mmCIF file of C-alpha atoms in Angstrom:
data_model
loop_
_atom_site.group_PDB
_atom_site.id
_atom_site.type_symbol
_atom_site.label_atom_id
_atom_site.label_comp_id
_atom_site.label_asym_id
_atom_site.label_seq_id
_atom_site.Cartn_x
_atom_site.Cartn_y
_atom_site.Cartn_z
ATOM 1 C CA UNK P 280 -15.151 -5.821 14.032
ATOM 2 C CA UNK P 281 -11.829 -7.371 13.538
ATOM 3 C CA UNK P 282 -12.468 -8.315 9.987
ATOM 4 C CA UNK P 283 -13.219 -5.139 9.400
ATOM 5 C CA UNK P 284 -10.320 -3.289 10.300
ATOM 6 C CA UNK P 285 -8.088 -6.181 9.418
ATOM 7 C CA UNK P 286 -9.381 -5.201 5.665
ATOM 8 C CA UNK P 287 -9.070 -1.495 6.389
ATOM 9 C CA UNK P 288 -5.430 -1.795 7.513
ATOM 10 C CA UNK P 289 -3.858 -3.993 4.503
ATOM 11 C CA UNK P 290 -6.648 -2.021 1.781
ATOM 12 C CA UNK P 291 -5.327 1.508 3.426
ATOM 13 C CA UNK P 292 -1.646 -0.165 3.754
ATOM 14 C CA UNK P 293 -1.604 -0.676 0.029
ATOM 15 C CA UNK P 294 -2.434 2.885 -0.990
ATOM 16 C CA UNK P 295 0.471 3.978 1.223
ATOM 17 C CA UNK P 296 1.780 7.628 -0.606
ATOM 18 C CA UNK P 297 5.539 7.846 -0.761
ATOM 19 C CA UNK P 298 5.796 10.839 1.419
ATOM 20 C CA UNK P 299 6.809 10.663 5.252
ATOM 21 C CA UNK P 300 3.857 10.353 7.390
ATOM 22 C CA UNK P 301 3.893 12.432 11.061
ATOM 23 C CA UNK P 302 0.682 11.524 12.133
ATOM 24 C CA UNK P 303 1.856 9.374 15.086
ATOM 25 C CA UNK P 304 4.702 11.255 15.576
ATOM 26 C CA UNK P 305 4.923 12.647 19.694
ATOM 27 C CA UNK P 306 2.073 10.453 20.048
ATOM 28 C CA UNK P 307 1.806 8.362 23.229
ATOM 29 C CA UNK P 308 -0.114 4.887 23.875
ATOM 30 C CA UNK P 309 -0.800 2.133 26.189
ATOM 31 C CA UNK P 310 -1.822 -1.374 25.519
ATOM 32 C CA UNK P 311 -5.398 -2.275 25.243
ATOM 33 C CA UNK P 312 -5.466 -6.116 23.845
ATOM 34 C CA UNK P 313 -3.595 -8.281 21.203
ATOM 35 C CA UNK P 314 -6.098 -10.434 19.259
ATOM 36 C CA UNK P 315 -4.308 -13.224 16.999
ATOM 37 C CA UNK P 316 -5.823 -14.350 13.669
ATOM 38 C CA UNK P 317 -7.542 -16.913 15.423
ATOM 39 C CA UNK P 318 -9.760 -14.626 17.551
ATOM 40 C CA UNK P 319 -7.595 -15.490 20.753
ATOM 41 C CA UNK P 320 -7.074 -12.473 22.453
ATOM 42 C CA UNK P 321 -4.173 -11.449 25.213
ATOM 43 C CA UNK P 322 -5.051 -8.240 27.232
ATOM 44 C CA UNK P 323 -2.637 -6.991 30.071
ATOM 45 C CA UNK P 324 -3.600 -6.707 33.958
ATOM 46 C CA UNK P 325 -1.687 -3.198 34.029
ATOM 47 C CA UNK P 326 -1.954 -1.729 30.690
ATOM 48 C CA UNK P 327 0.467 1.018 31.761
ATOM 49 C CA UNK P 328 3.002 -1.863 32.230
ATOM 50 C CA UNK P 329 2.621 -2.205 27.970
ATOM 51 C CA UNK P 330 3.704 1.315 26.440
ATOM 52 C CA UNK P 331 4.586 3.010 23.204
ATOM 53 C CA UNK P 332 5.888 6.069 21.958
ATOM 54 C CA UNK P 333 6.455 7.343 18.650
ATOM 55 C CA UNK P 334 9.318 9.983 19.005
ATOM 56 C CA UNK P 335 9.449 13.362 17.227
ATOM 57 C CA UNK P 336 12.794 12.076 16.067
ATOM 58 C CA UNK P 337 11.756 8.848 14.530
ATOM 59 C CA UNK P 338 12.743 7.063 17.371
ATOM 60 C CA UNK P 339 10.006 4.324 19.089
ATOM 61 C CA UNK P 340 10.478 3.705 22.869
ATOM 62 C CA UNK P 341 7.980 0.614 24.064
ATOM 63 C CA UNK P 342 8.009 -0.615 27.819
ATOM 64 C CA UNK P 343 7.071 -4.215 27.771
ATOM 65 C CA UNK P 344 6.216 -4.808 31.816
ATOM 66 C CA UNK P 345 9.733 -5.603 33.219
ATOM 67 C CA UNK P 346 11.777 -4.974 29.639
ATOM 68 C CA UNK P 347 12.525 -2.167 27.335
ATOM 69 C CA UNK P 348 12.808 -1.647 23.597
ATOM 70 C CA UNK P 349 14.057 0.930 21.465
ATOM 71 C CA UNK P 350 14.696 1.998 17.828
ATOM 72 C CA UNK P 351 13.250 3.811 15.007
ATOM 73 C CA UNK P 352 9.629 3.683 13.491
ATOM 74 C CA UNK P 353 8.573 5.076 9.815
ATOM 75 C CA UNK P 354 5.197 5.727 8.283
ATOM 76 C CA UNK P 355 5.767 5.986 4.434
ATOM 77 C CA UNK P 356 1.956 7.479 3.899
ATOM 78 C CA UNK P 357 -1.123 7.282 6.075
ATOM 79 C CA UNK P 358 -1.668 3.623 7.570
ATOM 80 C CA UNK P 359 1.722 2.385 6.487
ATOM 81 C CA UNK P 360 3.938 1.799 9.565
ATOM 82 C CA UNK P 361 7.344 -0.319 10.051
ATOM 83 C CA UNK P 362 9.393 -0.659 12.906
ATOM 84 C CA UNK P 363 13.436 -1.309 12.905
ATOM 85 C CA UNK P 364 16.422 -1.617 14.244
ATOM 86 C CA UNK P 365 14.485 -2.964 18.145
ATOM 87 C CA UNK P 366 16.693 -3.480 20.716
ATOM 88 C CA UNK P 367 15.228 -4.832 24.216
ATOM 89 C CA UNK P 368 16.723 -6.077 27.592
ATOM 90 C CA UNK P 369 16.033 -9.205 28.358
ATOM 91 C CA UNK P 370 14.747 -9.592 31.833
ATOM 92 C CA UNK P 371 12.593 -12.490 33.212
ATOM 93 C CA UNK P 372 9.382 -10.935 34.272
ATOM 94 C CA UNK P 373 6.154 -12.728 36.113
ATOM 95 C CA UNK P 374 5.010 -15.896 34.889
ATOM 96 C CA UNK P 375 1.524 -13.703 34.072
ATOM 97 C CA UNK P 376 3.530 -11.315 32.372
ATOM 98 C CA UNK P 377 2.619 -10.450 28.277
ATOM 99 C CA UNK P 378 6.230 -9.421 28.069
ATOM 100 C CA UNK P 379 7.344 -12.129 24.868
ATOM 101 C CA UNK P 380 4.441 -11.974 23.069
ATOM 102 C CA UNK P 381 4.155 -8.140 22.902
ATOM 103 C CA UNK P 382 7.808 -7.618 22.567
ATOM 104 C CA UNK P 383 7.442 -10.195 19.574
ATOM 105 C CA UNK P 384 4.915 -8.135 17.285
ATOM 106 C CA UNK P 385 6.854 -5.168 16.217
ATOM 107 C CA UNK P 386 8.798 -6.435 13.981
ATOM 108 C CA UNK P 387 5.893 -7.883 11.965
ATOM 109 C CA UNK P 388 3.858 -4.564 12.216
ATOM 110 C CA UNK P 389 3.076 -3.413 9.020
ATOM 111 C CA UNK P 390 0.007 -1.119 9.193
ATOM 112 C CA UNK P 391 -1.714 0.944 11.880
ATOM 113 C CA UNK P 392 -5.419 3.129 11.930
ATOM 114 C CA UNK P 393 -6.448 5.318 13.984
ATOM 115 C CA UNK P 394 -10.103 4.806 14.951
ATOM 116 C CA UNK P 395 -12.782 6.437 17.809
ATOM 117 C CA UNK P 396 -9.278 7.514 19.342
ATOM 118 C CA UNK P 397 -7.490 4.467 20.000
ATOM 119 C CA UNK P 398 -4.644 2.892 18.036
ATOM 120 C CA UNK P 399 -4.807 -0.279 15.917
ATOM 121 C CA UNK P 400 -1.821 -2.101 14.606
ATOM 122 C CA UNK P 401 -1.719 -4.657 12.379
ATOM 123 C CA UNK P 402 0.884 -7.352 11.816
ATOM 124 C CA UNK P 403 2.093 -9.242 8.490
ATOM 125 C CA UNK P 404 3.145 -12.631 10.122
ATOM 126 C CA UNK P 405 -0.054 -13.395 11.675
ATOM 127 C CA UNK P 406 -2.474 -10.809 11.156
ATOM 128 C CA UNK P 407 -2.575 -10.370 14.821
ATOM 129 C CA UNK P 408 -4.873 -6.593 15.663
ATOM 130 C CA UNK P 409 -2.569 -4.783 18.835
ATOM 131 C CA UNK P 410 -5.000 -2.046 20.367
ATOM 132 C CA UNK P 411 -3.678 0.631 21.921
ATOM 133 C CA UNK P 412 -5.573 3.862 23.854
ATOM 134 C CA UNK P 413 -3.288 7.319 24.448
ATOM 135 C CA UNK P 414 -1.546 7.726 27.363
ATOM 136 C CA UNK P 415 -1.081 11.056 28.961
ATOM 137 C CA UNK P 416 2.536 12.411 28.232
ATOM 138 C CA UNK P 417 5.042 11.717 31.057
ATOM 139 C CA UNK P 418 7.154 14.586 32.638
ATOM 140 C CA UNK P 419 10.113 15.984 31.317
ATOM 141 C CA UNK P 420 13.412 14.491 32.975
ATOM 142 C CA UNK P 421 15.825 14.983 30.609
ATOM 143 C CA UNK P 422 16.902 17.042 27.255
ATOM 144 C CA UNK P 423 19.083 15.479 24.664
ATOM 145 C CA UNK P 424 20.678 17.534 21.668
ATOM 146 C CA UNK P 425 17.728 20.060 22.799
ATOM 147 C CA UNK P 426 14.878 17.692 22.585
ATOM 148 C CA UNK P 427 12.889 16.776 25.206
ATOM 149 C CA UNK P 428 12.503 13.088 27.035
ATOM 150 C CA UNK P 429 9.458 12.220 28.185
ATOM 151 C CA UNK P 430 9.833 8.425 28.854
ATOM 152 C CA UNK P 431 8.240 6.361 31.623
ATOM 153 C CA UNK P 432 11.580 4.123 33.147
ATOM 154 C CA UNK P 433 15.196 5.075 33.464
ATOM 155 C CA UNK P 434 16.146 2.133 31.057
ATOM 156 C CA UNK P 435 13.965 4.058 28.195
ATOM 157 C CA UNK P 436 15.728 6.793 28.693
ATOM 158 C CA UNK P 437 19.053 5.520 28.417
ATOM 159 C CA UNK P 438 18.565 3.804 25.508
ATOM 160 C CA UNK P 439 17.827 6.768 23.926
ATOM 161 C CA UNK P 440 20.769 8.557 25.431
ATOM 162 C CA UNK P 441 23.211 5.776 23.919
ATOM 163 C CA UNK P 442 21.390 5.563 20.613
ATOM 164 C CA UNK P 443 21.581 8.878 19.612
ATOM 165 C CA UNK P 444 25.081 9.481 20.871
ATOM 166 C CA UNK P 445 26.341 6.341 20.090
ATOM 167 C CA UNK P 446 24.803 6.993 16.241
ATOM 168 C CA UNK P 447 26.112 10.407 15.814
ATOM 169 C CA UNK P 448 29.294 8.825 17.150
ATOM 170 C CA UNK P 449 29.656 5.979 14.139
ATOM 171 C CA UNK P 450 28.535 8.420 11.611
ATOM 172 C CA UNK P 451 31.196 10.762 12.249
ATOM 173 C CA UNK P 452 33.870 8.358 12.441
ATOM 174 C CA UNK P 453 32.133 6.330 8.883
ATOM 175 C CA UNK P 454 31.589 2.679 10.940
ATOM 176 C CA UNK P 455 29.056 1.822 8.608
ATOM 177 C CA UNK P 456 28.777 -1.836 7.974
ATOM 178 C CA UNK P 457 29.698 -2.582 4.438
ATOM 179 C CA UNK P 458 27.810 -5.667 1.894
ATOM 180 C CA UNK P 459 30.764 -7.577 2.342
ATOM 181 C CA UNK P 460 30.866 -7.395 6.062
ATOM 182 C CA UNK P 461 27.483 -8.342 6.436
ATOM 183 C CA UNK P 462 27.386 -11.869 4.023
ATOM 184 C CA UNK P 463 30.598 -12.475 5.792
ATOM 185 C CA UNK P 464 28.566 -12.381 9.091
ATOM 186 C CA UNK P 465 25.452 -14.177 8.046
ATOM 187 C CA UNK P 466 27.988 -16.497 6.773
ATOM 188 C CA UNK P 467 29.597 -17.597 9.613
ATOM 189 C CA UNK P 468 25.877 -17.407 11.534
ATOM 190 C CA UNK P 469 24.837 -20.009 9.344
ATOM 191 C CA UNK P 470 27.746 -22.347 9.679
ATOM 192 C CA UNK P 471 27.552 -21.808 14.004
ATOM 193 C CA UNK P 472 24.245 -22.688 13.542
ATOM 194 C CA UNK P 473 24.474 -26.195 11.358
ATOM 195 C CA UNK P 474 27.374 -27.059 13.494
ATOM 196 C CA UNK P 475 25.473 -26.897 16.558
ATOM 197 C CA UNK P 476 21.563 -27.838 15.346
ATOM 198 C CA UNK P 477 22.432 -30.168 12.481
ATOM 199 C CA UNK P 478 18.935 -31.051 10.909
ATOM 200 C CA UNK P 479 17.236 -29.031 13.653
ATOM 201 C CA UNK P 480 18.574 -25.346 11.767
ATOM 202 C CA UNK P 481 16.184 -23.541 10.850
ATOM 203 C CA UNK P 482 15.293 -23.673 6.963
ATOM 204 C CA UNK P 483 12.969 -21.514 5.025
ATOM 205 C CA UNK P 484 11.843 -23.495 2.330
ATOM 206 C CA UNK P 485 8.621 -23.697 3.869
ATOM 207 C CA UNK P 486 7.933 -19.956 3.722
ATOM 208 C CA UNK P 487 6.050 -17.817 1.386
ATOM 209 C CA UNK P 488 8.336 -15.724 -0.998
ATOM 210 C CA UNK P 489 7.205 -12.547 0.981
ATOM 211 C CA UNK P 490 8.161 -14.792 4.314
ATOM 212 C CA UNK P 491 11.200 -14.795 3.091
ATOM 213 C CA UNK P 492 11.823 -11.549 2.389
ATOM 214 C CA UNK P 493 11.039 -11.042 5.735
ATOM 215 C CA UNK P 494 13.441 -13.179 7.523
ATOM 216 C CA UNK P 495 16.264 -11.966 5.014
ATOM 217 C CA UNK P 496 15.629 -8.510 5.526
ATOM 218 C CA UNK P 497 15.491 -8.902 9.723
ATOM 219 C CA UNK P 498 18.685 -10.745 9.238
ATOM 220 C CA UNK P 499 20.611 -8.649 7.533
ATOM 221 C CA UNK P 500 19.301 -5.827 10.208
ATOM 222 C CA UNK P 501 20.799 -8.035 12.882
ATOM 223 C CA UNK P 502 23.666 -8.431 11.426
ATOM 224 C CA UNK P 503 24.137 -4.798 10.760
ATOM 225 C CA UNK P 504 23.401 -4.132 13.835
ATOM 226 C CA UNK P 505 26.241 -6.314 15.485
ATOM 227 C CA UNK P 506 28.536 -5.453 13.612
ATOM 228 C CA UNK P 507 28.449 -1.704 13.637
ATOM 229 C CA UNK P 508 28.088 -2.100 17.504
ATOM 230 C CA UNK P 509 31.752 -4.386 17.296
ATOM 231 C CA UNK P 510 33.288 -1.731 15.256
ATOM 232 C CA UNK P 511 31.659 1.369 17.688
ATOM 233 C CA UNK P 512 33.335 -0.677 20.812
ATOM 234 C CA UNK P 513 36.492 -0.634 18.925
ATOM 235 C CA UNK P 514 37.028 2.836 18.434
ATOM 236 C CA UNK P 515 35.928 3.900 21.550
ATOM 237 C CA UNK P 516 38.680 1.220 23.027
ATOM 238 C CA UNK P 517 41.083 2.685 20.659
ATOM 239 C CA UNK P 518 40.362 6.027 21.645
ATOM 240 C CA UNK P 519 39.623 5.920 25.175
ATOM 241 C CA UNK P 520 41.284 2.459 26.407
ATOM 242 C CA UNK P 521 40.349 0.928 29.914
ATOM 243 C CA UNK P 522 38.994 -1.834 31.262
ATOM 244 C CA UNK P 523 36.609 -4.038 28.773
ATOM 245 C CA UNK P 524 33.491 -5.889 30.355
ATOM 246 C CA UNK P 525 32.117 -9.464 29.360
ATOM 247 C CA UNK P 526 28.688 -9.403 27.508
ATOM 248 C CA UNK P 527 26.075 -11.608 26.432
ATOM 249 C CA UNK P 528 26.688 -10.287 22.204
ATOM 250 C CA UNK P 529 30.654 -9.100 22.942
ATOM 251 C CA UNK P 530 33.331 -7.410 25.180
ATOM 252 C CA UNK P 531 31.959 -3.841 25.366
ATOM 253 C CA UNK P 532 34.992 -1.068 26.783
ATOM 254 C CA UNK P 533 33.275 0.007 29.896
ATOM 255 C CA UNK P 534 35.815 2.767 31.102
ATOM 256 C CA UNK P 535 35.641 4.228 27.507
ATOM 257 C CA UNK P 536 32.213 4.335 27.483
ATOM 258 C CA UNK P 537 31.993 5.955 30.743
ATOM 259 C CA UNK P 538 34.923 8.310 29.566
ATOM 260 C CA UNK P 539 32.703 9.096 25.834
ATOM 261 C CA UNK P 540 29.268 9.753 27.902
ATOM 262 C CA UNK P 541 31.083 12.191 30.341
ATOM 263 C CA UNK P 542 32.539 14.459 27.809
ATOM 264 C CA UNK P 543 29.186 14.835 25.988
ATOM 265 C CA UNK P 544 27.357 15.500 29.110
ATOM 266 C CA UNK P 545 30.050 17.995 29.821
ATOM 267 C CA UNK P 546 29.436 19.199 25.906
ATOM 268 C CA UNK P 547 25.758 19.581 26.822
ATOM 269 C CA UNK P 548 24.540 16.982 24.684
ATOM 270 C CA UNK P 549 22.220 15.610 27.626
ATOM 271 C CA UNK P 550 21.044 17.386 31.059
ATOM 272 C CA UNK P 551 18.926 15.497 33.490
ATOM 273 C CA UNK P 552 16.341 17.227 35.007
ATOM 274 C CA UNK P 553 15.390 14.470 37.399
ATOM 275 C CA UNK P 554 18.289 12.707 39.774
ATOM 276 C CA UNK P 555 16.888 9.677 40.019
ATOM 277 C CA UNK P 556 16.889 9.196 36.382
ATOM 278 C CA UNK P 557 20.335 10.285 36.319
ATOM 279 C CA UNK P 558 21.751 8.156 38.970
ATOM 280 C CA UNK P 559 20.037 5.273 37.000
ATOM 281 C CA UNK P 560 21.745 6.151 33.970
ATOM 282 C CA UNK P 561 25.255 6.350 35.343
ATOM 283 C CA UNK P 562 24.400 3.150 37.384
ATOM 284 C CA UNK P 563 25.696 0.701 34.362
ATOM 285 C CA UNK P 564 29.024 2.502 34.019
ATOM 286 C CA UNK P 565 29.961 3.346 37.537
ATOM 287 C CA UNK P 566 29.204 0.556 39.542
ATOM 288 C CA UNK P 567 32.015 -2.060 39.144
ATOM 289 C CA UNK P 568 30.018 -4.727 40.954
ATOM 290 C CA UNK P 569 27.776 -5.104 37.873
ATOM 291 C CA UNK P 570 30.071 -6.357 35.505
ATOM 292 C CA UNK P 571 33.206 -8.794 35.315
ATOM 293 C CA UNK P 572 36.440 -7.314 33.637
ATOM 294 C CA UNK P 573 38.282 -9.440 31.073
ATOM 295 C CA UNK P 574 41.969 -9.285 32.074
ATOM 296 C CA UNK P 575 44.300 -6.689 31.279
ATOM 297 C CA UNK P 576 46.419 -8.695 29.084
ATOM 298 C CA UNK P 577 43.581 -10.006 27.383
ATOM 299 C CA UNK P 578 41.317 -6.505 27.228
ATOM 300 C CA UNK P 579 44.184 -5.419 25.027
ATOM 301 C CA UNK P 580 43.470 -8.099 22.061
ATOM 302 C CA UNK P 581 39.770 -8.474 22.223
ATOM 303 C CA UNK P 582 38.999 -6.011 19.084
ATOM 304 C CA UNK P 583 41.988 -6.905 17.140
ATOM 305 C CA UNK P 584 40.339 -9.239 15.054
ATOM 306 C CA UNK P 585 36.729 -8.967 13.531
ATOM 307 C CA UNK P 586 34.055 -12.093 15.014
ATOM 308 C CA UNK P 587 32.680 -12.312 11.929
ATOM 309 C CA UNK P 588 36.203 -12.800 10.403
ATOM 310 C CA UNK P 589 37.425 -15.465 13.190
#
């Protein structure tokens, strides 16, 4: 069986049409099993605790037990399926818990079928087989930009909130990260990380030219990704001002967040149809005793200079 639809996957993958495929799109699933290459096979206590949902607006949300991921999905032709730009919180769930190693398999996902109902994926890495069954559509509790959000846990559906916003946001104001911006980054990634590992860094000479591809191209995402998130918090600061918080990936402007969020809900850019959700959402930028403030002196230099340019 997993031979099988192993071959179907990559066979199907490779006859992929150029065209945008909406087949999964408003489609909802929970996790079945993972079964590696080696016919090892991972399968969750509470499947409901291991979601995912392709968006109308290309937009994935995934629940991984006590964590959350978000980002975009594409399906250039039936079976062909890629997932980008993930971004997850990084909680410690149970020791039992399937959280790393089904948080880990997106971003290798390369194919999918659908077959009597259920959901296969299929990964490049590994050639792992993730089995999925639907899942009935959760309530409505909020609208954004007039779609509606039918997500499972508060953090889902504030990660949507912030990416759409927060997207529309850099688009308008052109904070695209450039070429240039990007080597820079990788650049001074690569230095951090001889400095500190030595012989231990991470080389890829070992790796398959398609391997490598692979690691180049999630990478560059990465560093994309930071960096139009620096230059975001920057304008916002500049805009908005306030207090600026300490993070794990950089100072993020807190009060100008808050400030941004509250005029688009004002706008009607988001309405909450449940409280509880929406007491969640405002949770991160209203309760002080989450967060520690960089000093005022301080707050006022911490964008003036690029990281990647230190």
């Amino acid at each position: 069986m997993r031979a099988l639809l192993l071959t179907s996957l990559f066979a199907l993958g490779a006859q992929a049409a150029l065209a945008q495929d909406t087949t999964l799109a408003d489609t909802r699933w929970q996790l079945v099993s993972i079964q590696s290459m080696d016919d090892s096979s991972a399968t969750p206590d509470e499947p409901s605790q291991y979601t995912l949902a392709f968006n109308a607006d290309q937009s994935v949300s995934i629940r991984s037990d006590c964590n959350s991921v978000s980002g975009s999905w594409g399906s250039e032709g039936p079976s062909r399926l890629i997932f980008s730009d993930l971004a997850s919180t990084l909680a410690l769930c149970g020791p039992d818990s399937l959280d790393e190693v089904y948080r880990a398999q997106f971003d290798w996902v390369r194919s999918y079928v659908l077959r009597d109902g259920n959901l296969f994926l299929a990964t490049l890495a590994d050639g792992a087989i993730i089995e999925f069954s639907p899942l009935d559509a959760p309530p409505v509790v909020a609208r954004l930009m007039g779609d509606d959000l039918r997500l499972e846990n508060p953090e889902a559906v504030q990660a949507r909130i912030l990416d759409r916003l927060f997207g529309a946001y850099r688009v308008h104001h052109s904070l695209e990260a450039t070429d240039e911006e990007i080597a820079a980054y990788l650049a001074d990634m690569n230095r951090a990380l001889a400095e500190d590992l030595g012989d231990e860094a991470e080389s890829m000479d070992d790796l398959t030219e398609d391997e490598r591809a692979e690691v180049k191209a999630l990478r560059e995402g990465m560093a994309r990704s930071m960096i139009e998130q620096w230059k975001l918090n920057r304008a916002l600061y500049e805009q908005y001002g306030g207090r600026v918080i300490y993070q794990q990936f950089g100072p993020e402007p807190l009060d100008a967040y808050r400030q941004f969020l509250e005029e688009r809900q004002a706008a009607g850019d988001f309405v909450f149809l449940d409280p509880d959700v929406e007491a969640a959402f405002w949770r991160y930028f209203r309760d002080e005793s989450m967060h520690d403030f960089f000093p005022p002196d301080e707050a006022k230099t911490v964008f003036a200079t690029p990281p990647w340019e230190d």
